[in-house]
Amino acid sequence: MAAFLLLLFFATLSNCLAANIVMIPMFGRSHHLFVSRLGQELAERGHQVKIYVGASQSYAVNDSLVRVFNDDNFLPVLQSSPRSSETFKSYSPRQGWQMLSMYQSVYCDDLLSNTDVMDEISHADLVVGEFIYLCSTLVADKFSLPHVLIAAISLDFISAFAFGLPAPPSYIPQFGVTLSDELTFSERARSLFQWIFLYVSYIYDLCPTFEKIKTKHNITPDKSIQETLGTVDMIIGQANFFIEKPRPLYPNTRVVGPFLASPAKSLPDELDQFVQKAGDEGVILVSFGTVVGAMSDSLLKIMAETFSKLPQKIIWKLKPSDISKLTVSDNIKLLPWLPQNDILGHPKTRLFIAHAGLNGVLESAYHGVPMICSPFFGDQSRNAQVAKQAGFAEVVDLDVTSAEEFVSLIQKVLTDPSYREKAQRISKSVQLLPRSPVKEAADWVEYTQVQGGLQFLRPRGLDLPFYKLFLLDVLFVVLLVSVVVLLVIILMFRSVIRSLSRSSRKEKVN
């Protein structure tokens, strides 16, 4: 009965309370698509939704929900950023965090420096930001607004420290390390050391960067950056426990499932004709996302050579600059853009070869399509390992793989029925969810807005200092008392021994 009343409450929210909702995504096409999907759902419910995107993000200008702000300082940083797969792979984890923090801080500074945008946001009812991008937290704290974060990446990202999400290294492999399903002693040690590394990166890379932005714009000067980050009301993740292992979550954290995956629509005529020619052999989709730019000529050559040897039709998404370099066989179709979700949902699609961005992995799982993952950077190695452990993917490093080895791996995944069977089992579980992920996420956004925030759901532990949270003060006192008691026992024992020894000597003398 209680569950029914809660569902009824959610269903009637949009009919009685239209809100002014501000959304602040991180730069990048995939991040915009992720945030915009929730924005569209909220707009359809009658809310006024504004998504603030920098002018450099040209892909977003046609979105009716988008409001563009001037990001002149970010544009030269973006233009000078590395785009090749080799460069991404050459970064150490620390360099990766520092680079991401720098990009985010410049982009955030451009937003906060825009007085017109800040005036608009000051009249909002709620802020929706991204788990990976801390800027929305500063904006929400600046205007004392309820704040919801949505996570396009896994919840063990470095941001987990910012928002106090528990990630015990004893059984949850930490972000940035590839470990087995059941952690051995050595793997638990690696997981612990990675946890320490991530915490140090959070304290010395992420926090100082955003503390400077916070100070520059005079945002709640009486608070530290950690206190500001701790004011988040709700975190909504799209990770799915049909793929990932269960983990502890606080009451203000909800995992709803994939945002972008949805029932497939009809393909464009030209693409559909190409797919229909595939026959029973089917189609292989190849896409390495929107962040990784031009691939090396040698890697392109290996991939083109591999695909030419296959009986399947290949739909391959590439940058225009890469397309111009290649001459390919008739079974390969090169495209600068493609409807990924709709191709994955087509009955002739047999395999998805990708970089293992979380959106792509979840779309593949939703449609029950096996994968071959070749991660480049960030959370991709972790996502690839999760997909492999779930049984519907294999992982390969294309930079050190020959065409023959690549063909052999493709044939293995295509011919071994276990990959598709496990993918289909996961697909069925996800599609049988009682409410679609985006609708459930919108429900919780509305609930947060109506409540005026959900600070009452925040665990008290988020406000405790480190030594109290881990009971170090209690352990110290217990250890101290134990040592004192032990010393007293030792002294008493020695005293008894001496006393007995004296008595024994006296008896001998007598």
Short mmCIF file of C-alpha atoms in Angstrom, two decimals:
data_model
loop_
_atom_site.label_atom_id
_atom_site.label_comp_id
_atom_site.label_asym_id
_atom_site.label_seq_id
_atom_site.Cartn_x
_atom_site.Cartn_y
_atom_site.Cartn_z
CA MET A 1 0.00 0.00 0.00
CA ALA A 2 2.83 2.38 0.90
CA ALA A 3 4.57 1.68 -2.41
CA PHE A 4 1.34 2.39 -4.30
CA LEU A 5 0.86 5.71 -2.50
CA LEU A 6 4.46 6.73 -3.25
CA LEU A 7 3.99 5.89 -6.95
CA LEU A 8 0.71 7.84 -6.98
CA PHE A 9 2.50 10.79 -5.38
CA PHE A 10 5.21 10.74 -8.07
CA ALA A 11 2.62 10.44 -10.84
CA THR A 12 0.72 13.54 -9.70
CA LEU A 13 3.72 15.77 -9.01
CA SER A 14 4.08 17.07 -12.55
CA ASN A 15 0.40 17.96 -12.72
CA CYS A 16 0.51 20.26 -9.71
CA LEU A 17 4.00 21.79 -9.43
CA ALA A 18 5.86 23.09 -12.49
CA ALA A 19 9.40 24.05 -11.53
CA ASN A 20 12.19 26.17 -12.99
CA ILE A 21 15.00 23.62 -13.35
CA VAL A 22 18.58 24.48 -14.30
CA MET A 23 20.86 21.76 -15.72
CA ILE A 24 24.66 22.10 -15.90
CA PRO A 25 26.38 19.31 -17.88
CA MET A 26 30.09 18.88 -18.38
CA PHE A 27 31.52 19.65 -21.82
CA GLY A 28 31.37 16.80 -24.34
CA ARG A 29 28.69 15.46 -26.66
CA SER A 30 27.99 12.29 -24.67
CA HIS A 31 27.52 14.31 -21.48
CA HIS A 32 25.09 16.65 -23.20
CA LEU A 33 23.08 13.73 -24.61
CA PHE A 34 22.91 12.17 -21.15
CA VAL A 35 21.73 15.33 -19.38
CA SER A 36 19.43 16.37 -22.22
CA ARG A 37 17.59 13.04 -22.08
CA LEU A 38 16.50 13.77 -18.51
CA GLY A 39 15.83 17.40 -19.43
CA GLN A 40 13.43 16.34 -22.17
CA GLU A 41 11.52 14.11 -19.74
CA LEU A 42 11.22 16.95 -17.23
CA ALA A 43 10.12 19.40 -19.94
CA GLU A 44 7.44 16.97 -21.11
CA ARG A 45 6.10 16.99 -17.55
CA GLY A 46 5.57 20.74 -17.75
CA HIS A 47 8.71 22.01 -16.06
CA GLN A 48 10.75 24.92 -17.42
CA VAL A 49 14.15 23.41 -18.17
CA LYS A 50 17.33 25.26 -19.15
CA ILE A 51 20.55 23.43 -20.00
CA TYR A 52 23.59 25.73 -19.87
CA VAL A 53 26.22 24.81 -22.46
CA GLY A 54 29.31 26.71 -23.61
CA ALA A 55 29.37 28.22 -27.11
CA SER A 56 32.31 25.96 -28.01
CA GLN A 57 30.00 22.92 -27.76
CA SER A 58 28.47 23.44 -31.21
CA TYR A 59 26.72 20.05 -31.24
CA ALA A 60 24.22 21.31 -28.63
CA VAL A 61 23.01 24.54 -30.23
CA ASN A 62 20.00 22.92 -31.91
CA ASP A 63 18.66 21.58 -28.62
CA SER A 64 15.62 23.69 -27.73
CA LEU A 65 16.41 23.38 -24.02
CA VAL A 66 19.95 24.73 -24.35
CA ARG A 67 21.02 28.20 -23.24
CA VAL A 68 24.47 29.10 -24.58
CA PHE A 69 27.02 31.00 -22.51
CA ASN A 70 30.28 32.56 -23.65
CA ASP A 71 33.23 30.26 -22.93
CA ASP A 72 36.03 32.22 -24.62
CA ASN A 73 38.58 31.14 -22.01
CA PHE A 74 37.72 27.47 -22.42
CA LEU A 75 37.80 27.47 -26.22
CA PRO A 76 41.60 27.82 -26.64
CA VAL A 77 42.10 25.17 -23.93
CA LEU A 78 39.79 22.84 -25.84
CA GLN A 79 41.51 23.52 -29.16
CA SER A 80 44.94 22.76 -27.69
CA SER A 81 43.81 19.54 -26.00
CA PRO A 82 45.16 16.18 -27.19
CA ARG A 83 42.78 14.18 -29.35
CA SER A 84 44.67 11.11 -30.47
CA SER A 85 44.23 7.70 -28.88
CA GLU A 86 48.00 7.38 -28.33
CA THR A 87 48.14 10.63 -26.34
CA PHE A 88 45.26 9.62 -24.10
CA LYS A 89 46.91 6.29 -23.34
CA SER A 90 50.24 7.95 -22.51
CA TYR A 91 48.85 9.84 -19.51
CA SER A 92 49.51 8.60 -16.01
CA PRO A 93 46.44 8.49 -13.73
CA ARG A 94 47.65 11.59 -11.86
CA GLN A 95 48.13 13.49 -15.13
CA GLY A 96 44.63 12.46 -16.16
CA TRP A 97 43.05 13.86 -12.99
CA GLN A 98 45.06 17.08 -13.23
CA MET A 99 44.10 17.60 -16.87
CA LEU A 100 40.42 16.94 -16.19
CA SER A 101 40.45 19.29 -13.19
CA MET A 102 42.05 22.03 -15.27
CA TYR A 103 39.52 21.69 -18.11
CA GLN A 104 36.61 21.66 -15.67
CA SER A 105 37.83 24.69 -13.73
CA VAL A 106 38.21 26.87 -16.84
CA TYR A 107 34.80 25.82 -18.19
CA CYS A 108 33.19 26.40 -14.78
CA ASP A 109 34.87 29.79 -14.39
CA ASP A 110 33.40 30.91 -17.72
CA LEU A 111 29.92 29.93 -16.52
CA LEU A 112 30.22 31.61 -13.12
CA SER A 113 31.67 34.77 -14.71
CA ASN A 114 28.58 35.28 -16.89
CA THR A 115 26.39 37.71 -14.94
CA ASP A 116 23.34 37.20 -17.17
CA VAL A 117 23.47 33.44 -16.67
CA MET A 118 23.93 33.84 -12.92
CA ASP A 119 20.94 36.18 -12.77
CA GLU A 120 18.79 33.59 -14.57
CA ILE A 121 19.95 30.76 -12.33
CA SER A 122 19.24 32.81 -9.19
CA HIS A 123 15.52 32.50 -9.98
CA ALA A 124 15.63 28.71 -10.40
CA ASP A 125 13.96 26.19 -8.10
CA LEU A 126 16.52 23.41 -8.45
CA VAL A 127 19.92 22.63 -10.02
CA VAL A 128 20.73 19.36 -11.77
CA GLY A 129 24.42 18.71 -12.40
CA GLU A 130 26.77 15.87 -13.24
CA PHE A 131 28.52 13.61 -10.76
CA ILE A 132 31.77 13.97 -12.70
CA TYR A 133 31.60 17.80 -12.84
CA LEU A 134 31.67 19.72 -9.54
CA CYS A 135 30.64 23.12 -10.95
CA SER A 136 26.92 22.63 -10.37
CA THR A 137 27.65 22.18 -6.66
CA LEU A 138 29.19 25.66 -6.53
CA VAL A 139 26.23 27.13 -8.41
CA ALA A 140 23.68 25.46 -6.14
CA ASP A 141 25.51 26.58 -3.00
CA LYS A 142 25.87 30.12 -4.34
CA PHE A 143 22.08 30.51 -4.52
CA SER A 144 21.12 28.02 -1.77
CA LEU A 145 19.20 25.82 -4.22
CA PRO A 146 18.28 22.13 -3.93
CA HIS A 147 20.79 20.11 -5.90
CA VAL A 148 20.59 16.77 -7.72
CA LEU A 149 23.56 15.05 -9.37
CA ILE A 150 23.20 12.49 -12.15
CA ALA A 151 26.06 10.11 -12.92
CA ALA A 152 26.94 9.23 -16.50
CA ILE A 153 29.90 7.26 -15.15
CA SER A 154 30.36 4.69 -12.42
CA LEU A 155 29.86 5.75 -8.82
CA ASP A 156 33.45 4.83 -7.90
CA PHE A 157 34.88 7.80 -9.81
CA ILE A 158 37.09 10.20 -7.84
CA SER A 159 33.97 12.33 -7.22
CA ALA A 160 32.79 9.62 -4.82
CA PHE A 161 35.12 11.12 -2.21
CA ALA A 162 33.55 14.54 -2.74
CA PHE A 163 30.08 13.24 -1.96
CA GLY A 164 31.01 10.64 0.64
CA LEU A 165 29.88 7.55 -1.25
CA PRO A 166 31.13 4.37 0.41
CA ALA A 167 33.45 2.21 -1.70
CA PRO A 168 35.11 -0.39 0.56
CA PRO A 169 38.35 -1.46 -1.19
CA SER A 170 38.02 -4.92 0.39
CA TYR A 171 35.43 -6.00 -2.17
CA ILE A 172 34.86 -3.07 -4.55
CA PRO A 173 37.69 -2.67 -7.11
CA GLN A 174 38.66 0.98 -7.06
CA PHE A 175 38.40 3.24 -10.07
CA GLY A 176 41.41 2.89 -12.36
CA VAL A 177 42.44 -0.69 -11.55
CA THR A 178 41.43 -3.85 -13.38
CA LEU A 179 40.82 -6.70 -10.99
CA SER A 180 39.07 -10.06 -11.01
CA ASP A 181 35.52 -10.71 -9.88
CA GLU A 182 36.60 -12.23 -6.56
CA LEU A 183 39.47 -10.17 -5.14
CA THR A 184 42.53 -12.11 -4.02
CA PHE A 185 44.82 -10.87 -1.24
CA SER A 186 47.15 -9.11 -3.70
CA GLU A 187 44.19 -7.57 -5.53
CA ARG A 188 42.71 -6.28 -2.29
CA ALA A 189 46.09 -4.71 -1.57
CA ARG A 190 46.09 -3.05 -5.00
CA SER A 191 42.53 -1.89 -4.43
CA LEU A 192 43.52 -0.35 -1.09
CA PHE A 193 46.55 1.44 -2.56
CA GLN A 194 44.38 2.76 -5.40
CA TRP A 195 41.84 4.01 -2.86
CA ILE A 196 44.63 5.91 -1.11
CA PHE A 197 45.87 7.29 -4.44
CA LEU A 198 42.38 8.47 -5.41
CA TYR A 199 41.88 10.10 -2.03
CA VAL A 200 45.20 11.94 -2.33
CA SER A 201 44.26 13.07 -5.87
CA TYR A 202 40.92 14.30 -4.57
CA ILE A 203 42.50 16.26 -1.71
CA TYR A 204 45.50 17.70 -3.60
CA ASP A 205 44.23 17.99 -7.21
CA LEU A 206 40.45 18.29 -7.32
CA CYS A 207 39.69 20.22 -4.13
CA PRO A 208 42.32 22.99 -4.52
CA THR A 209 41.26 23.57 -8.13
CA PHE A 210 37.63 24.19 -7.24
CA GLU A 211 38.52 25.98 -4.00
CA LYS A 212 40.20 28.65 -6.15
CA ILE A 213 37.07 29.01 -8.29
CA LYS A 214 34.90 29.16 -5.18
CA THR A 215 37.10 31.86 -3.63
CA LYS A 216 37.31 33.88 -6.86
CA HIS A 217 33.52 34.11 -7.10
CA ASN A 218 33.03 34.61 -3.34
CA ILE A 219 30.77 31.58 -2.96
CA THR A 220 29.94 30.86 0.71
CA PRO A 221 33.35 31.99 2.02
CA ASP A 222 32.48 30.59 5.45
CA LYS A 223 32.54 27.04 4.05
CA SER A 224 35.38 24.87 2.82
CA ILE A 225 35.07 23.23 -0.60
CA GLN A 226 34.44 19.89 1.13
CA GLU A 227 31.54 21.40 3.08
CA THR A 228 30.08 22.85 -0.10
CA LEU A 229 30.32 19.51 -1.89
CA GLY A 230 28.60 17.89 1.06
CA THR A 231 25.38 19.86 0.48
CA VAL A 232 24.23 17.68 -2.46
CA ASP A 233 20.65 16.48 -1.88
CA MET A 234 20.36 13.51 -4.25
CA ILE A 235 22.66 11.43 -6.49
CA ILE A 236 21.12 9.41 -9.33
CA GLY A 237 23.30 6.85 -11.10
CA GLN A 238 22.64 5.02 -14.34
CA ALA A 239 24.88 2.08 -13.48
CA ASN A 240 22.98 -1.17 -13.40
CA PHE A 241 23.33 -3.94 -10.83
CA PHE A 242 22.38 -6.52 -13.45
CA ILE A 243 25.90 -5.86 -14.76
CA GLU A 244 27.76 -4.53 -11.74
CA LYS A 245 28.16 -6.10 -8.34
CA PRO A 246 25.94 -4.74 -5.53
CA ARG A 247 27.50 -2.07 -3.33
CA PRO A 248 26.43 -0.03 -0.29
CA LEU A 249 24.52 3.17 -1.06
CA TYR A 250 23.14 5.94 1.14
CA PRO A 251 19.41 6.80 1.18
CA ASN A 252 20.06 9.88 -0.98
CA THR A 253 21.67 7.79 -3.74
CA ARG A 254 19.52 5.99 -6.32
CA VAL A 255 20.58 3.66 -9.13
CA VAL A 256 17.97 3.62 -11.90
CA GLY A 257 19.57 2.09 -15.01
CA PRO A 258 20.62 3.33 -18.47
CA PHE A 259 19.33 6.75 -19.58
CA LEU A 260 20.09 6.60 -23.30
CA ALA A 261 19.11 3.01 -24.07
CA SER A 262 15.59 2.71 -25.46
CA PRO A 263 13.56 0.60 -27.91
CA ALA A 264 15.12 0.87 -31.37
CA LYS A 265 13.59 3.07 -34.06
CA SER A 266 13.69 2.45 -37.81
CA LEU A 267 17.05 3.11 -39.46
CA PRO A 268 17.49 5.75 -42.19
CA ASP A 269 16.72 4.28 -45.62
CA GLU A 270 20.31 4.16 -46.92
CA LEU A 271 21.60 2.57 -43.73
CA ASP A 272 18.70 0.13 -43.58
CA GLN A 273 19.39 -1.05 -47.13
CA PHE A 274 23.02 -1.73 -46.21
CA VAL A 275 21.95 -3.69 -43.12
CA GLN A 276 19.39 -5.77 -45.02
CA LYS A 277 22.13 -6.94 -47.40
CA ALA A 278 23.94 -8.55 -44.47
CA GLY A 279 21.86 -11.72 -44.61
CA ASP A 280 22.21 -14.24 -41.78
CA GLU A 281 25.82 -13.22 -41.08
CA GLY A 282 24.53 -9.97 -39.64
CA VAL A 283 26.14 -6.63 -38.84
CA ILE A 284 29.01 -5.51 -36.63
CA LEU A 285 28.85 -1.97 -35.22
CA VAL A 286 32.16 -0.18 -34.58
CA SER A 287 32.30 3.12 -32.69
CA PHE A 288 34.87 4.69 -30.40
CA GLY A 289 32.82 7.58 -29.08
CA THR A 290 33.09 11.33 -29.33
CA VAL A 291 36.09 12.12 -27.09
CA VAL A 292 38.86 10.13 -28.76
CA GLY A 293 39.81 11.90 -31.95
CA ALA A 294 41.94 10.79 -34.85
CA MET A 295 43.39 7.27 -34.66
CA SER A 296 46.87 6.44 -35.84
CA ASP A 297 47.26 5.36 -39.46
CA SER A 298 48.65 2.00 -38.37
CA LEU A 299 45.65 1.27 -36.14
CA LEU A 300 43.21 2.29 -38.86
CA LYS A 301 45.00 0.00 -41.29
CA ILE A 302 44.87 -3.00 -38.91
CA MET A 303 41.17 -2.48 -38.26
CA ALA A 304 40.31 -2.04 -41.94
CA GLU A 305 42.33 -5.15 -42.82
CA THR A 306 40.56 -7.12 -40.08
CA PHE A 307 37.07 -6.07 -41.13
CA SER A 308 37.73 -6.85 -44.80
CA LYS A 309 38.28 -10.52 -43.86
CA LEU A 310 34.88 -10.87 -42.19
CA PRO A 311 31.66 -12.06 -43.84
CA GLN A 312 29.60 -9.60 -41.78
CA LYS A 313 28.66 -6.09 -42.84
CA ILE A 314 30.60 -3.48 -40.85
CA ILE A 315 29.12 -0.11 -39.85
CA TRP A 316 32.07 1.95 -38.64
CA LYS A 317 31.83 5.40 -37.12
CA LEU A 318 34.94 7.52 -37.78
CA LYS A 319 36.03 11.13 -37.75
CA PRO A 320 35.86 12.73 -41.21
CA SER A 321 39.65 13.15 -41.12
CA ASP A 322 40.04 9.39 -40.64
CA ILE A 323 37.45 8.51 -43.29
CA SER A 324 39.45 10.42 -45.88
CA LYS A 325 42.53 8.27 -45.15
CA LEU A 326 40.90 4.91 -45.82
CA THR A 327 39.99 2.83 -48.82
CA VAL A 328 37.83 -0.03 -47.55
CA SER A 329 36.21 -3.19 -48.88
CA ASP A 330 32.56 -3.36 -49.94
CA ASN A 331 31.39 -4.89 -46.66
CA ILE A 332 32.42 -1.76 -44.71
CA LYS A 333 30.37 1.42 -44.44
CA LEU A 334 32.12 4.46 -42.95
CA LEU A 335 30.00 7.16 -41.31
CA PRO A 336 30.83 10.34 -39.35
CA TRP A 337 27.64 9.87 -37.32
CA LEU A 338 25.23 7.00 -36.75
CA PRO A 339 22.13 6.18 -34.66
CA GLN A 340 23.96 3.91 -32.23
CA ASN A 341 20.98 2.87 -30.09
CA ASP A 342 18.86 2.01 -33.13
CA ILE A 343 21.62 -0.07 -34.76
CA LEU A 344 22.25 -1.95 -31.52
CA GLY A 345 18.54 -2.68 -31.32
CA HIS A 346 18.33 -4.03 -34.88
CA PRO A 347 17.82 -7.83 -35.04
CA LYS A 348 20.73 -8.23 -37.48
CA THR A 349 23.32 -6.67 -35.17
CA ARG A 350 25.68 -9.38 -33.92
CA LEU A 351 28.53 -7.51 -32.20
CA PHE A 352 29.52 -4.08 -30.89
CA ILE A 353 33.22 -3.08 -30.99
CA ALA A 354 33.77 0.03 -28.88
CA HIS A 355 35.91 1.93 -26.37
CA ALA A 356 33.66 0.95 -23.43
CA GLY A 357 32.19 4.29 -22.48
CA LEU A 358 29.48 3.58 -19.91
CA ASN A 359 26.65 4.79 -22.16
CA GLY A 360 27.73 2.39 -24.91
CA VAL A 361 28.16 -0.55 -22.55
CA LEU A 362 24.71 0.01 -21.07
CA GLU A 363 23.10 0.40 -24.50
CA SER A 364 24.73 -2.84 -25.64
CA ALA A 365 23.52 -4.62 -22.50
CA TYR A 366 20.01 -3.20 -22.92
CA HIS A 367 19.76 -4.61 -26.45
CA GLY A 368 21.54 -7.89 -25.64
CA VAL A 369 24.48 -7.39 -28.02
CA PRO A 370 27.92 -8.90 -27.15
CA MET A 371 30.92 -6.56 -27.13
CA ILE A 372 34.63 -6.36 -27.82
CA CYS A 373 36.04 -3.49 -25.78
CA SER A 374 39.24 -1.58 -26.47
CA PRO A 375 39.45 1.08 -23.74
CA PHE A 376 41.56 4.22 -24.09
CA PHE A 377 41.35 6.26 -20.86
CA GLY A 378 39.26 7.30 -17.88
CA ASP A 379 36.56 4.89 -16.75
CA GLN A 380 36.70 2.83 -19.94
CA SER A 381 39.04 0.10 -18.62
CA ARG A 382 36.81 -0.32 -15.62
CA ASN A 383 33.65 -0.49 -17.76
CA ALA A 384 35.27 -3.02 -20.09
CA GLN A 385 36.22 -5.25 -17.16
CA VAL A 386 32.68 -5.03 -15.74
CA ALA A 387 31.24 -6.10 -19.11
CA LYS A 388 33.73 -8.97 -19.35
CA GLN A 389 32.94 -10.19 -15.84
CA ALA A 390 29.23 -10.04 -16.71
CA GLY A 391 30.02 -12.51 -19.49
CA PHE A 392 29.00 -10.60 -22.61
CA ALA A 393 32.31 -8.97 -23.61
CA GLU A 394 36.01 -9.47 -24.27
CA VAL A 395 38.75 -6.88 -23.82
CA VAL A 396 41.57 -6.16 -26.27
CA ASP A 397 44.31 -3.57 -26.70
CA LEU A 398 44.13 -2.74 -30.39
CA ASP A 399 47.48 -0.92 -30.29
CA VAL A 400 49.32 -4.21 -29.71
CA THR A 401 47.02 -6.63 -31.53
CA SER A 402 47.62 -7.97 -35.04
CA ALA A 403 44.90 -8.29 -37.65
CA GLU A 404 44.97 -12.10 -37.31
CA GLU A 405 44.55 -11.95 -33.53
CA PHE A 406 41.72 -9.45 -33.88
CA VAL A 407 39.90 -11.64 -36.42
CA SER A 408 40.29 -14.64 -34.13
CA LEU A 409 38.80 -12.75 -31.18
CA ILE A 410 35.86 -11.51 -33.25
CA GLN A 411 35.13 -15.04 -34.44
CA LYS A 412 35.32 -16.31 -30.85
CA VAL A 413 32.70 -13.85 -29.61
CA LEU A 414 30.47 -14.40 -32.65
CA THR A 415 30.54 -18.20 -32.54
CA ASP A 416 30.49 -18.87 -28.79
CA PRO A 417 26.77 -18.72 -27.86
CA SER A 418 27.50 -17.94 -24.20
CA TYR A 419 28.27 -14.28 -24.98
CA ARG A 420 24.90 -13.64 -26.63
CA GLU A 421 23.02 -15.76 -24.08
CA LYS A 422 24.41 -13.73 -21.18
CA ALA A 423 23.82 -10.47 -23.04
CA GLN A 424 20.21 -11.46 -23.74
CA ARG A 425 19.68 -12.46 -20.10
CA ILE A 426 20.89 -9.03 -18.94
CA SER A 427 18.78 -7.34 -21.62
CA LYS A 428 15.63 -9.06 -20.40
CA SER A 429 16.34 -8.09 -16.79
CA VAL A 430 16.87 -4.43 -17.69
CA GLN A 431 13.84 -4.18 -19.98
CA LEU A 432 11.59 -5.74 -17.32
CA LEU A 433 12.27 -2.92 -14.85
CA PRO A 434 8.88 -1.65 -13.60
CA ARG A 435 9.67 1.96 -14.56
CA SER A 436 12.00 3.34 -17.21
CA PRO A 437 15.28 4.75 -15.82
CA VAL A 438 14.71 8.28 -17.14
CA LYS A 439 11.19 8.44 -15.73
CA GLU A 440 12.36 7.19 -12.36
CA ALA A 441 15.19 9.74 -12.36
CA ALA A 442 12.69 12.50 -13.18
CA ASP A 443 10.49 11.28 -10.31
CA TRP A 444 13.33 11.78 -7.85
CA VAL A 445 14.22 15.20 -9.28
CA GLU A 446 10.60 16.27 -8.77
CA TYR A 447 10.54 14.78 -5.28
CA THR A 448 13.69 16.70 -4.34
CA GLN A 449 12.23 19.95 -5.68
CA VAL A 450 8.89 19.54 -3.89
CA GLN A 451 10.65 18.73 -0.61
CA GLY A 452 12.90 21.76 -0.98
CA GLY A 453 15.94 19.51 -0.72
CA LEU A 454 16.68 16.16 0.89
CA GLN A 455 19.25 17.06 3.50
CA PHE A 456 17.39 14.85 5.99
CA LEU A 457 18.53 11.84 3.93
CA ARG A 458 22.21 12.72 4.27
CA PRO A 459 24.02 10.36 6.65
CA ARG A 460 25.52 12.00 9.72
CA GLY A 461 28.82 10.37 8.79
CA LEU A 462 29.32 12.82 5.91
CA ASP A 463 29.83 15.61 8.45
CA LEU A 464 32.30 13.75 10.64
CA PRO A 465 36.05 14.34 10.46
CA PHE A 466 38.18 11.48 9.19
CA TYR A 467 39.29 10.29 12.63
CA LYS A 468 35.72 10.10 13.92
CA LEU A 469 34.32 8.48 10.79
CA PHE A 470 36.77 5.59 11.05
CA LEU A 471 36.65 5.53 14.88
CA LEU A 472 40.36 6.28 15.11
CA ASP A 473 39.83 8.21 18.36
CA VAL A 474 37.93 5.28 19.88
CA LEU A 475 40.53 2.78 18.66
CA PHE A 476 43.29 4.97 20.10
CA VAL A 477 41.62 5.09 23.52
CA VAL A 478 40.92 1.33 23.43
CA LEU A 479 44.54 0.68 22.45
CA LEU A 480 45.82 3.04 25.14
CA VAL A 481 43.65 1.44 27.84
CA SER A 482 44.68 -2.02 26.64
CA VAL A 483 48.35 -1.08 26.85
CA VAL A 484 47.88 0.37 30.34
CA VAL A 485 45.99 -2.71 31.52
CA LEU A 486 48.64 -4.96 29.99
CA LEU A 487 51.41 -3.00 31.71
CA VAL A 488 49.57 -3.21 35.04
CA ILE A 489 49.16 -6.97 34.62
CA ILE A 490 52.85 -7.35 33.74
CA LEU A 491 53.90 -5.26 36.75
CA MET A 492 51.61 -7.24 39.02
CA PHE A 493 52.90 -10.51 37.61
CA ARG A 494 56.51 -9.40 38.12
CA SER A 495 55.67 -8.32 41.65
CA VAL A 496 54.13 -11.71 42.42
CA ILE A 497 57.16 -13.48 40.93
CA ARG A 498 59.53 -11.40 43.07
CA SER A 499 57.46 -12.07 46.16
CA LEU A 500 57.43 -15.81 45.51
CA SER A 501 61.15 -15.75 44.78
CA ARG A 502 61.92 -14.04 48.11
CA SER A 503 59.74 -16.50 49.99
CA SER A 504 61.54 -19.39 48.33
CA ARG A 505 64.97 -18.02 49.28
CA LYS A 506 63.93 -17.50 52.91
CA GLU A 507 62.67 -21.06 53.15
CA LYS A 508 66.01 -22.36 51.84
CA VAL A 509 67.93 -20.27 54.37
CA ASN A 510 65.77 -21.53 57.23
#
